[in-house]
């Protein structure tokens, strides 16, 4: 069949064909431009083999209050051998000046946009405000706000000199270790450069993961930084960290170990899920809180006979002991936060601000004092999802 394109109604079809061909031509030109750009590079690009990518930074301070900065450079090369180097610089005035001292020691231009980790020694955090130590990283270098920050008990540069257990580059290994707070409730939840900037601007207290370097890099409690003074305020041990993680709802994947003093038997539960609520109550001018924790747990290890877990009485006893363990741990951490540190790192003040804004306006300037006197009731409820119990003949 022949189609007549010259008769009535042919102009719209001719216009459509013309537009279609022109669109294809534009698309081909655009694709060609992209290919040329990728092949030739951007006008302001730098060759990767001429760069030294900064992965980690360690901030130390000596007895004369002189800053000591160590930068972990990732070197772009084919072989894994010598693929990173650590460069230490000194300056008693500022971190920015110290970073410029690298030009005297390295030939490759340092690239600061991919910093994974910023380590601060305990000496530095106790002698300088944290906003001063981190100011240049948020203002000048523009690294990712996801860069992790940790405190080192001892010299921070030592942590950048210790290869990880799996032979990873130290800064990469430490970044991966920080995520293990999901597996061990003794590890405080990791904190990023962006989160610290937010806490500083809000004047809120916060915790930073702590590391020790003796015998290899390993976590050891947390450091409390005051939101009001921007300075180090307190060291927290692992037991206090556990209770804080329960209040933050950050204990999924961790374990609860219960040991009976009567039978000398023990059971170990894994936390499969956890939901925590901080509930404020205002009665006139009297403020109180309820910390409500609900958790699903499963049996992972036990010295108890499997048949015992078929007994309802045993299940109820195990649940009660798990709940008591959670309440005791949280109450101990609250006592440390309220009476010793007088610091709200969990977010009680935020809950008051949202639910009782008028009351918050009256107490926010002295929230530290108010928080230290608030009655807090801890309630814990667990549900044992699986025990692995079976009767004889089952599965045979």
mmCIF file of C-alpha atoms in Angstrom:
data_model
loop_
_atom_site.group_PDB
_atom_site.id
_atom_site.type_symbol
_atom_site.label_atom_id
_atom_site.label_comp_id
_atom_site.label_asym_id
_atom_site.label_seq_id
_atom_site.Cartn_x
_atom_site.Cartn_y
_atom_site.Cartn_z
ATOM 1 C CA UNK A 1 0.000 0.000 0.000
ATOM 2 C CA UNK A 2 1.323 3.451 -0.934
ATOM 3 C CA UNK A 3 0.972 6.441 1.361
ATOM 4 C CA UNK A 4 0.400 9.869 -0.098
ATOM 5 C CA UNK A 5 2.362 12.491 1.894
ATOM 6 C CA UNK A 6 1.598 15.346 -0.488
ATOM 7 C CA UNK A 7 -2.134 15.551 -0.110
ATOM 8 C CA UNK A 8 -4.366 17.001 2.584
ATOM 9 C CA UNK A 9 -3.122 16.401 6.095
ATOM 10 C CA UNK A 10 0.479 15.657 5.036
ATOM 11 C CA UNK A 11 2.071 18.737 6.679
ATOM 12 C CA UNK A 12 1.658 17.495 10.280
ATOM 13 C CA UNK A 13 3.275 14.172 9.401
ATOM 14 C CA UNK A 14 6.210 15.870 7.630
ATOM 15 C CA UNK A 15 6.721 18.140 10.639
ATOM 16 C CA UNK A 16 6.715 15.162 12.983
ATOM 17 C CA UNK A 17 9.345 13.313 10.901
ATOM 18 C CA UNK A 18 11.506 16.456 10.822
ATOM 19 C CA UNK A 19 11.296 16.933 14.594
ATOM 20 C CA UNK A 20 12.071 13.283 15.207
ATOM 21 C CA UNK A 21 15.226 13.416 13.068
ATOM 22 C CA UNK A 22 16.343 16.658 14.661
ATOM 23 C CA UNK A 23 15.871 15.190 18.142
ATOM 24 C CA UNK A 24 18.034 12.186 17.219
ATOM 25 C CA UNK A 25 20.712 14.533 15.876
ATOM 26 C CA UNK A 26 20.742 16.564 19.100
ATOM 27 C CA UNK A 27 20.976 13.414 21.195
ATOM 28 C CA UNK A 28 23.921 12.112 19.155
ATOM 29 C CA UNK A 29 25.721 15.450 19.489
ATOM 30 C CA UNK A 30 25.148 15.467 23.239
ATOM 31 C CA UNK A 31 26.442 11.900 23.586
ATOM 32 C CA UNK A 32 29.524 12.741 21.535
ATOM 33 C CA UNK A 33 30.205 15.756 23.784
ATOM 34 C CA UNK A 34 30.031 13.581 26.915
ATOM 35 C CA UNK A 35 32.439 11.025 25.415
ATOM 36 C CA UNK A 36 34.888 13.761 24.457
ATOM 37 C CA UNK A 37 34.674 15.237 27.941
ATOM 38 C CA UNK A 38 35.401 11.889 29.588
ATOM 39 C CA UNK A 39 38.303 11.198 27.250
ATOM 40 C CA UNK A 40 39.962 14.583 27.444
ATOM 41 C CA UNK A 41 39.134 15.384 31.119
ATOM 42 C CA UNK A 42 37.817 18.585 32.692
ATOM 43 C CA UNK A 43 39.794 21.767 32.262
ATOM 44 C CA UNK A 44 40.569 21.978 35.975
ATOM 45 C CA UNK A 45 41.194 18.239 36.586
ATOM 46 C CA UNK A 46 44.338 16.872 38.229
ATOM 47 C CA UNK A 47 46.038 13.575 37.415
ATOM 48 C CA UNK A 48 45.277 11.027 40.129
ATOM 49 C CA UNK A 49 48.847 9.731 40.146
ATOM 50 C CA UNK A 50 49.953 13.232 41.157
ATOM 51 C CA UNK A 51 47.610 13.348 44.139
ATOM 52 C CA UNK A 52 47.854 12.145 47.719
ATOM 53 C CA UNK A 53 44.391 11.432 49.126
ATOM 54 C CA UNK A 54 44.142 12.191 52.860
ATOM 55 C CA UNK A 55 42.306 9.319 54.581
ATOM 56 C CA UNK A 56 42.974 10.033 58.241
ATOM 57 C CA UNK A 57 44.146 12.901 60.447
ATOM 58 C CA UNK A 58 45.580 12.611 63.966
ATOM 59 C CA UNK A 59 45.716 15.643 66.272
ATOM 60 C CA UNK A 60 48.179 15.490 69.170
ATOM 61 C CA UNK A 61 49.566 18.065 71.580
ATOM 62 C CA UNK A 62 52.809 17.995 73.569
ATOM 63 C CA UNK A 63 53.611 19.328 77.029
ATOM 64 C CA UNK A 64 54.392 22.766 75.571
ATOM 65 C CA UNK A 65 50.901 22.896 74.019
ATOM 66 C CA UNK A 66 52.379 22.594 70.539
ATOM 67 C CA UNK A 67 50.084 20.998 67.970
ATOM 68 C CA UNK A 68 51.265 17.866 66.234
ATOM 69 C CA UNK A 69 49.317 16.759 63.173
ATOM 70 C CA UNK A 70 49.706 13.442 61.390
ATOM 71 C CA UNK A 71 48.112 12.897 57.982
ATOM 72 C CA UNK A 72 47.589 9.448 56.486
ATOM 73 C CA UNK A 73 48.106 9.746 52.734
ATOM 74 C CA UNK A 74 46.628 7.136 50.398
ATOM 75 C CA UNK A 75 48.989 6.820 47.438
ATOM 76 C CA UNK A 76 47.488 5.892 44.060
ATOM 77 C CA UNK A 77 49.568 3.011 42.670
ATOM 78 C CA UNK A 78 49.124 -0.464 41.246
ATOM 79 C CA UNK A 79 50.782 -2.379 44.078
ATOM 80 C CA UNK A 80 49.397 -2.543 47.621
ATOM 81 C CA UNK A 81 52.945 -2.271 48.930
ATOM 82 C CA UNK A 82 53.593 1.144 50.426
ATOM 83 C CA UNK A 83 50.181 2.355 49.286
ATOM 84 C CA UNK A 84 49.945 4.748 52.217
ATOM 85 C CA UNK A 85 52.293 6.922 54.241
ATOM 86 C CA UNK A 86 52.018 8.998 57.407
ATOM 87 C CA UNK A 87 53.345 12.553 57.433
ATOM 88 C CA UNK A 88 53.741 14.423 60.727
ATOM 89 C CA UNK A 89 53.914 18.200 60.919
ATOM 90 C CA UNK A 90 54.297 20.631 63.802
ATOM 91 C CA UNK A 91 53.024 24.100 64.493
ATOM 92 C CA UNK A 92 52.217 25.922 67.734
ATOM 93 C CA UNK A 93 49.754 28.359 66.178
ATOM 94 C CA UNK A 94 47.018 26.618 64.182
ATOM 95 C CA UNK A 95 45.981 23.422 62.429
ATOM 96 C CA UNK A 96 45.693 25.262 59.124
ATOM 97 C CA UNK A 97 49.324 26.394 59.336
ATOM 98 C CA UNK A 98 50.446 22.905 60.307
ATOM 99 C CA UNK A 99 48.765 21.432 57.242
ATOM 100 C CA UNK A 100 50.692 23.806 55.015
ATOM 101 C CA UNK A 101 53.934 22.436 56.451
ATOM 102 C CA UNK A 102 53.297 19.276 54.433
ATOM 103 C CA UNK A 103 54.488 21.130 51.345
ATOM 104 C CA UNK A 104 58.013 20.883 52.764
ATOM 105 C CA UNK A 105 57.825 17.105 53.023
ATOM 106 C CA UNK A 106 55.606 15.715 50.238
ATOM 107 C CA UNK A 107 55.710 16.154 46.480
ATOM 108 C CA UNK A 108 52.122 15.178 45.755
ATOM 109 C CA UNK A 109 49.338 17.681 46.323
ATOM 110 C CA UNK A 110 47.206 16.558 49.318
ATOM 111 C CA UNK A 111 43.477 16.132 48.648
ATOM 112 C CA UNK A 112 41.356 16.719 51.778
ATOM 113 C CA UNK A 113 37.876 16.032 50.386
ATOM 114 C CA UNK A 114 37.849 12.322 51.278
ATOM 115 C CA UNK A 115 38.910 12.335 54.938
ATOM 116 C CA UNK A 116 37.448 9.223 56.577
ATOM 117 C CA UNK A 117 38.625 9.763 60.112
ATOM 118 C CA UNK A 118 39.740 12.505 62.497
ATOM 119 C CA UNK A 119 41.515 11.293 65.638
ATOM 120 C CA UNK A 120 42.050 13.575 68.639
ATOM 121 C CA UNK A 121 44.376 12.684 71.511
ATOM 122 C CA UNK A 122 43.182 12.899 75.100
ATOM 123 C CA UNK A 123 45.784 15.641 75.749
ATOM 124 C CA UNK A 124 44.449 17.748 72.881
ATOM 125 C CA UNK A 125 40.784 17.347 73.836
ATOM 126 C CA UNK A 126 41.547 18.310 77.435
ATOM 127 C CA UNK A 127 43.550 21.419 76.508
ATOM 128 C CA UNK A 128 41.545 22.784 73.568
ATOM 129 C CA UNK A 129 37.851 23.259 72.824
ATOM 130 C CA UNK A 130 36.544 20.747 70.329
ATOM 131 C CA UNK A 131 35.085 23.414 68.050
ATOM 132 C CA UNK A 132 38.563 24.963 67.796
ATOM 133 C CA UNK A 133 40.174 21.630 66.978
ATOM 134 C CA UNK A 134 37.626 20.809 64.262
ATOM 135 C CA UNK A 135 36.966 24.296 62.919
ATOM 136 C CA UNK A 136 39.393 24.094 60.013
ATOM 137 C CA UNK A 137 37.943 20.761 58.848
ATOM 138 C CA UNK A 138 34.412 22.155 58.657
ATOM 139 C CA UNK A 139 35.427 25.567 57.339
ATOM 140 C CA UNK A 140 38.389 25.169 54.992
ATOM 141 C CA UNK A 141 38.854 21.585 53.833
ATOM 142 C CA UNK A 142 35.190 20.817 53.147
ATOM 143 C CA UNK A 143 35.466 17.071 53.798
ATOM 144 C CA UNK A 144 32.386 14.918 53.964
ATOM 145 C CA UNK A 145 30.203 15.629 56.978
ATOM 146 C CA UNK A 146 30.224 11.844 57.384
ATOM 147 C CA UNK A 147 33.891 11.834 58.428
ATOM 148 C CA UNK A 148 34.127 10.003 61.769
ATOM 149 C CA UNK A 149 35.652 11.560 64.887
ATOM 150 C CA UNK A 150 37.292 9.542 67.681
ATOM 151 C CA UNK A 151 39.276 10.239 70.849
ATOM 152 C CA UNK A 152 42.548 8.382 71.469
ATOM 153 C CA UNK A 153 43.740 7.674 74.998
ATOM 154 C CA UNK A 154 47.401 8.448 74.412
ATOM 155 C CA UNK A 155 49.009 9.618 71.168
ATOM 156 C CA UNK A 156 46.556 9.813 68.286
ATOM 157 C CA UNK A 157 49.273 9.271 65.672
ATOM 158 C CA UNK A 158 49.953 5.799 67.119
ATOM 159 C CA UNK A 159 46.497 4.675 65.962
ATOM 160 C CA UNK A 160 47.431 5.623 62.389
ATOM 161 C CA UNK A 161 50.561 3.470 62.609
ATOM 162 C CA UNK A 162 48.829 0.221 63.580
ATOM 163 C CA UNK A 163 47.693 -2.041 60.761
ATOM 164 C CA UNK A 164 44.267 -3.593 61.308
ATOM 165 C CA UNK A 165 43.748 -7.277 62.131
ATOM 166 C CA UNK A 166 42.731 -7.884 58.517
ATOM 167 C CA UNK A 167 45.737 -5.968 57.150
ATOM 168 C CA UNK A 168 43.662 -2.949 56.248
ATOM 169 C CA UNK A 169 45.008 0.570 56.051
ATOM 170 C CA UNK A 170 44.676 1.919 59.642
ATOM 171 C CA UNK A 171 42.225 4.739 58.865
ATOM 172 C CA UNK A 172 40.034 2.416 56.790
ATOM 173 C CA UNK A 173 40.208 -0.281 59.476
ATOM 174 C CA UNK A 174 39.212 2.154 62.238
ATOM 175 C CA UNK A 175 36.303 3.479 60.189
ATOM 176 C CA UNK A 176 35.000 -0.078 59.763
ATOM 177 C CA UNK A 177 35.506 -0.855 63.485
ATOM 178 C CA UNK A 178 33.360 2.139 64.436
ATOM 179 C CA UNK A 179 30.357 0.439 62.866
ATOM 180 C CA UNK A 180 30.686 -2.490 65.269
ATOM 181 C CA UNK A 181 28.653 -0.581 67.842
ATOM 182 C CA UNK A 182 25.771 -2.515 66.247
ATOM 183 C CA UNK A 183 27.322 -5.745 67.538
ATOM 184 C CA UNK A 184 28.622 -4.735 70.961
ATOM 185 C CA UNK A 185 26.702 -2.403 73.272
ATOM 186 C CA UNK A 186 29.953 -1.533 75.091
ATOM 187 C CA UNK A 187 30.941 0.529 72.045
ATOM 188 C CA UNK A 188 29.333 3.982 71.944
ATOM 189 C CA UNK A 189 27.484 4.857 68.767
ATOM 190 C CA UNK A 190 29.793 6.440 66.199
ATOM 191 C CA UNK A 191 29.639 10.192 65.676
ATOM 192 C CA UNK A 192 30.430 12.168 62.530
ATOM 193 C CA UNK A 193 31.885 15.593 61.889
ATOM 194 C CA UNK A 194 28.457 16.815 60.784
ATOM 195 C CA UNK A 195 26.742 15.533 63.922
ATOM 196 C CA UNK A 196 29.328 17.188 66.149
ATOM 197 C CA UNK A 197 28.799 20.482 64.308
ATOM 198 C CA UNK A 198 25.063 20.188 64.978
ATOM 199 C CA UNK A 199 25.596 19.448 68.695
ATOM 200 C CA UNK A 200 27.984 22.387 69.001
ATOM 201 C CA UNK A 201 25.532 24.794 67.366
ATOM 202 C CA UNK A 202 22.720 23.556 69.645
ATOM 203 C CA UNK A 203 24.836 23.614 72.802
ATOM 204 C CA UNK A 204 24.072 19.937 73.436
ATOM 205 C CA UNK A 205 26.248 17.446 75.339
ATOM 206 C CA UNK A 206 27.515 14.499 73.305
ATOM 207 C CA UNK A 207 29.726 11.410 73.444
ATOM 208 C CA UNK A 208 32.682 10.466 71.252
ATOM 209 C CA UNK A 209 34.049 6.949 70.828
ATOM 210 C CA UNK A 210 37.362 6.324 72.637
ATOM 211 C CA UNK A 211 40.230 4.122 71.486
ATOM 212 C CA UNK A 212 43.287 2.702 73.184
ATOM 213 C CA UNK A 213 46.359 1.709 71.188
ATOM 214 C CA UNK A 214 48.142 -0.675 73.573
ATOM 215 C CA UNK A 215 48.116 -4.158 72.082
ATOM 216 C CA UNK A 216 46.484 -2.857 68.916
ATOM 217 C CA UNK A 217 43.646 -0.434 68.352
ATOM 218 C CA UNK A 218 40.561 -1.250 70.427
ATOM 219 C CA UNK A 219 37.576 0.626 71.843
ATOM 220 C CA UNK A 220 37.520 1.699 75.470
ATOM 221 C CA UNK A 221 34.495 3.658 76.674
ATOM 222 C CA UNK A 222 33.615 7.182 75.608
ATOM 223 C CA UNK A 223 34.502 10.821 76.172
ATOM 224 C CA UNK A 224 31.817 13.310 77.188
ATOM 225 C CA UNK A 225 32.031 16.773 75.643
ATOM 226 C CA UNK A 226 30.033 19.573 77.256
ATOM 227 C CA UNK A 227 27.732 21.419 74.885
ATOM 228 C CA UNK A 228 27.963 24.541 77.006
ATOM 229 C CA UNK A 229 31.754 24.810 77.321
ATOM 230 C CA UNK A 230 32.684 22.840 74.168
ATOM 231 C CA UNK A 231 35.326 21.129 76.308
ATOM 232 C CA UNK A 232 36.030 17.608 77.483
ATOM 233 C CA UNK A 233 34.091 16.920 80.674
ATOM 234 C CA UNK A 234 34.196 13.241 81.665
ATOM 235 C CA UNK A 235 35.374 9.709 80.800
ATOM 236 C CA UNK A 236 32.705 7.023 80.658
ATOM 237 C CA UNK A 237 33.462 3.346 81.177
ATOM 238 C CA UNK A 238 31.944 0.510 79.167
ATOM 239 C CA UNK A 239 29.175 -0.237 81.664
ATOM 240 C CA UNK A 240 27.881 3.337 81.466
ATOM 241 C CA UNK A 241 28.022 3.141 77.666
ATOM 242 C CA UNK A 242 25.803 0.044 77.686
ATOM 243 C CA UNK A 243 23.050 1.805 79.626
ATOM 244 C CA UNK A 244 23.229 4.870 77.388
ATOM 245 C CA UNK A 245 22.955 2.687 74.279
ATOM 246 C CA UNK A 246 19.806 1.091 75.737
ATOM 247 C CA UNK A 247 18.269 4.536 76.232
ATOM 248 C CA UNK A 248 19.219 5.510 72.680
ATOM 249 C CA UNK A 249 17.774 2.273 71.274
ATOM 250 C CA UNK A 250 21.201 1.331 69.873
ATOM 251 C CA UNK A 251 21.579 -2.181 71.280
ATOM 252 C CA UNK A 252 20.278 -4.277 68.384
ATOM 253 C CA UNK A 253 22.707 -7.130 67.759
ATOM 254 C CA UNK A 254 24.228 -6.946 71.246
ATOM 255 C CA UNK A 255 23.837 -9.576 73.960
ATOM 256 C CA UNK A 256 22.348 -9.920 77.445
ATOM 257 C CA UNK A 257 24.083 -12.412 79.730
ATOM 258 C CA UNK A 258 22.239 -13.701 82.788
ATOM 259 C CA UNK A 259 23.831 -15.870 85.429
ATOM 260 C CA UNK A 260 21.930 -17.535 88.242
ATOM 261 C CA UNK A 261 23.667 -17.314 91.610
ATOM 262 C CA UNK A 262 21.644 -20.288 92.871
ATOM 263 C CA UNK A 263 22.128 -22.804 90.065
ATOM 264 C CA UNK A 264 25.414 -21.358 88.733
ATOM 265 C CA UNK A 265 23.957 -21.631 85.247
ATOM 266 C CA UNK A 266 24.013 -18.936 82.576
ATOM 267 C CA UNK A 267 22.077 -17.950 79.468
ATOM 268 C CA UNK A 268 23.038 -15.506 76.730
ATOM 269 C CA UNK A 269 20.395 -13.710 74.688
ATOM 270 C CA UNK A 270 20.912 -11.724 71.499
ATOM 271 C CA UNK A 271 18.897 -8.528 71.058
ATOM 272 C CA UNK A 272 16.992 -8.828 67.789
ATOM 273 C CA UNK A 273 15.059 -5.582 68.073
ATOM 274 C CA UNK A 274 14.709 -2.716 70.530
ATOM 275 C CA UNK A 275 12.404 0.280 70.837
ATOM 276 C CA UNK A 276 12.969 2.962 73.447
ATOM 277 C CA UNK A 277 10.738 5.889 74.416
ATOM 278 C CA UNK A 278 11.596 8.817 76.677
ATOM 279 C CA UNK A 279 8.267 10.029 78.056
ATOM 280 C CA UNK A 280 8.151 13.330 80.010
ATOM 281 C CA UNK A 281 5.472 14.008 82.651
ATOM 282 C CA UNK A 282 4.714 17.466 84.012
ATOM 283 C CA UNK A 283 2.637 17.788 87.173
ATOM 284 C CA UNK A 284 2.433 21.492 87.941
ATOM 285 C CA UNK A 285 6.109 22.426 88.068
ATOM 286 C CA UNK A 286 7.286 18.907 88.867
ATOM 287 C CA UNK A 287 8.927 17.175 85.905
ATOM 288 C CA UNK A 288 9.574 13.445 85.741
ATOM 289 C CA UNK A 289 10.369 10.892 83.051
ATOM 290 C CA UNK A 290 9.598 7.331 82.126
ATOM 291 C CA UNK A 291 12.153 5.418 80.071
ATOM 292 C CA UNK A 292 10.240 2.620 78.372
ATOM 293 C CA UNK A 293 12.299 -0.104 76.690
ATOM 294 C CA UNK A 294 10.801 -2.936 74.659
ATOM 295 C CA UNK A 295 13.055 -5.594 73.199
ATOM 296 C CA UNK A 296 12.793 -8.860 71.290
ATOM 297 C CA UNK A 297 15.521 -11.326 72.223
ATOM 298 C CA UNK A 298 16.515 -14.843 71.234
ATOM 299 C CA UNK A 299 18.543 -17.496 73.035
ATOM 300 C CA UNK A 300 22.044 -17.838 71.595
ATOM 301 C CA UNK A 301 23.939 -19.752 74.269
ATOM 302 C CA UNK A 302 23.106 -21.598 77.451
ATOM 303 C CA UNK A 303 24.398 -24.032 80.058
ATOM 304 C CA UNK A 304 20.786 -24.908 80.882
ATOM 305 C CA UNK A 305 19.143 -28.071 79.600
ATOM 306 C CA UNK A 306 17.169 -27.457 76.433
ATOM 307 C CA UNK A 307 14.131 -29.153 77.927
ATOM 308 C CA UNK A 308 13.911 -26.505 80.649
ATOM 309 C CA UNK A 309 13.037 -23.909 78.044
ATOM 310 C CA UNK A 310 9.829 -25.801 77.340
ATOM 311 C CA UNK A 311 8.640 -24.923 80.831
ATOM 312 C CA UNK A 312 6.599 -21.740 81.087
ATOM 313 C CA UNK A 313 7.920 -21.043 84.574
ATOM 314 C CA UNK A 314 11.499 -21.096 83.309
ATOM 315 C CA UNK A 315 10.641 -18.774 80.404
ATOM 316 C CA UNK A 316 8.979 -16.275 82.735
ATOM 317 C CA UNK A 317 11.951 -16.353 85.095
ATOM 318 C CA UNK A 318 14.385 -15.776 82.209
ATOM 319 C CA UNK A 319 12.300 -12.841 80.942
ATOM 320 C CA UNK A 320 12.171 -11.259 84.374
ATOM 321 C CA UNK A 321 15.920 -11.637 84.865
ATOM 322 C CA UNK A 322 16.595 -10.096 81.447
ATOM 323 C CA UNK A 323 14.300 -7.181 82.254
ATOM 324 C CA UNK A 324 15.979 -6.673 85.629
ATOM 325 C CA UNK A 325 19.400 -6.700 83.962
ATOM 326 C CA UNK A 326 18.342 -3.979 81.509
ATOM 327 C CA UNK A 327 16.774 -1.831 84.245
ATOM 328 C CA UNK A 328 19.810 -2.134 86.498
ATOM 329 C CA UNK A 329 22.214 -1.241 83.673
ATOM 330 C CA UNK A 330 20.172 1.778 82.583
ATOM 331 C CA UNK A 331 19.664 2.998 86.152
ATOM 332 C CA UNK A 332 23.394 2.824 86.796
ATOM 333 C CA UNK A 333 24.104 4.904 83.684
ATOM 334 C CA UNK A 334 21.430 7.418 84.637
ATOM 335 C CA UNK A 335 23.010 7.834 88.048
ATOM 336 C CA UNK A 336 26.329 8.632 86.356
ATOM 337 C CA UNK A 337 24.717 11.059 83.905
ATOM 338 C CA UNK A 338 22.592 12.862 86.487
ATOM 339 C CA UNK A 339 24.671 12.874 89.649
ATOM 340 C CA UNK A 340 28.272 12.697 88.488
ATOM 341 C CA UNK A 341 28.393 14.219 85.005
ATOM 342 C CA UNK A 342 25.204 16.299 85.171
ATOM 343 C CA UNK A 343 24.976 15.863 81.405
ATOM 344 C CA UNK A 344 22.071 15.007 79.123
ATOM 345 C CA UNK A 345 23.546 12.982 76.247
ATOM 346 C CA UNK A 346 20.394 10.971 75.575
ATOM 347 C CA UNK A 347 17.990 13.769 74.600
ATOM 348 C CA UNK A 348 15.677 14.215 77.597
ATOM 349 C CA UNK A 349 15.731 17.986 77.114
ATOM 350 C CA UNK A 350 14.596 17.647 73.509
ATOM 351 C CA UNK A 351 11.524 15.689 74.624
ATOM 352 C CA UNK A 352 10.641 18.392 77.154
ATOM 353 C CA UNK A 353 11.130 21.111 74.547
ATOM 354 C CA UNK A 354 8.693 19.409 72.164
ATOM 355 C CA UNK A 355 5.966 18.424 74.663
ATOM 356 C CA UNK A 356 6.190 21.274 77.177
ATOM 357 C CA UNK A 357 7.660 24.294 75.342
ATOM 358 C CA UNK A 358 6.552 26.843 77.953
ATOM 359 C CA UNK A 359 8.183 24.862 80.753
ATOM 360 C CA UNK A 360 11.305 24.403 78.638
ATOM 361 C CA UNK A 361 11.649 28.161 78.166
ATOM 362 C CA UNK A 362 11.853 28.500 81.952
ATOM 363 C CA UNK A 363 14.440 25.774 82.552
ATOM 364 C CA UNK A 364 16.573 25.653 79.401
ATOM 365 C CA UNK A 365 19.234 28.053 80.709
ATOM 366 C CA UNK A 366 19.744 25.859 83.778
ATOM 367 C CA UNK A 367 18.803 22.521 82.241
ATOM 368 C CA UNK A 368 21.935 20.917 83.644
ATOM 369 C CA UNK A 369 20.723 21.574 87.190
ATOM 370 C CA UNK A 370 17.125 20.599 86.416
ATOM 371 C CA UNK A 371 18.153 17.368 84.691
ATOM 372 C CA UNK A 372 20.273 16.274 87.643
ATOM 373 C CA UNK A 373 17.202 16.270 89.925
ATOM 374 C CA UNK A 374 14.539 14.741 87.644
ATOM 375 C CA UNK A 375 13.000 11.449 88.890
ATOM 376 C CA UNK A 376 13.367 8.894 86.081
ATOM 377 C CA UNK A 377 11.487 5.593 86.152
ATOM 378 C CA UNK A 378 12.922 2.805 83.980
ATOM 379 C CA UNK A 379 10.581 0.152 82.611
ATOM 380 C CA UNK A 380 11.833 -2.785 80.540
ATOM 381 C CA UNK A 381 9.829 -5.454 78.750
ATOM 382 C CA UNK A 382 11.367 -8.284 76.755
ATOM 383 C CA UNK A 383 9.861 -10.914 74.516
ATOM 384 C CA UNK A 384 11.770 -14.160 73.980
ATOM 385 C CA UNK A 385 11.203 -14.974 70.328
ATOM 386 C CA UNK A 386 13.183 -18.202 69.987
ATOM 387 C CA UNK A 387 14.845 -20.584 72.420
ATOM 388 C CA UNK A 388 15.697 -23.527 70.168
ATOM 389 C CA UNK A 389 14.072 -25.865 72.699
ATOM 390 C CA UNK A 390 12.840 -29.232 71.528
ATOM 391 C CA UNK A 391 11.475 -32.472 72.949
ATOM 392 C CA UNK A 392 12.984 -35.891 72.499
ATOM 393 C CA UNK A 393 12.072 -37.404 69.171
ATOM 394 C CA UNK A 394 11.401 -34.039 67.573
ATOM 395 C CA UNK A 395 12.960 -33.825 64.142
ATOM 396 C CA UNK A 396 13.856 -37.513 64.154
#
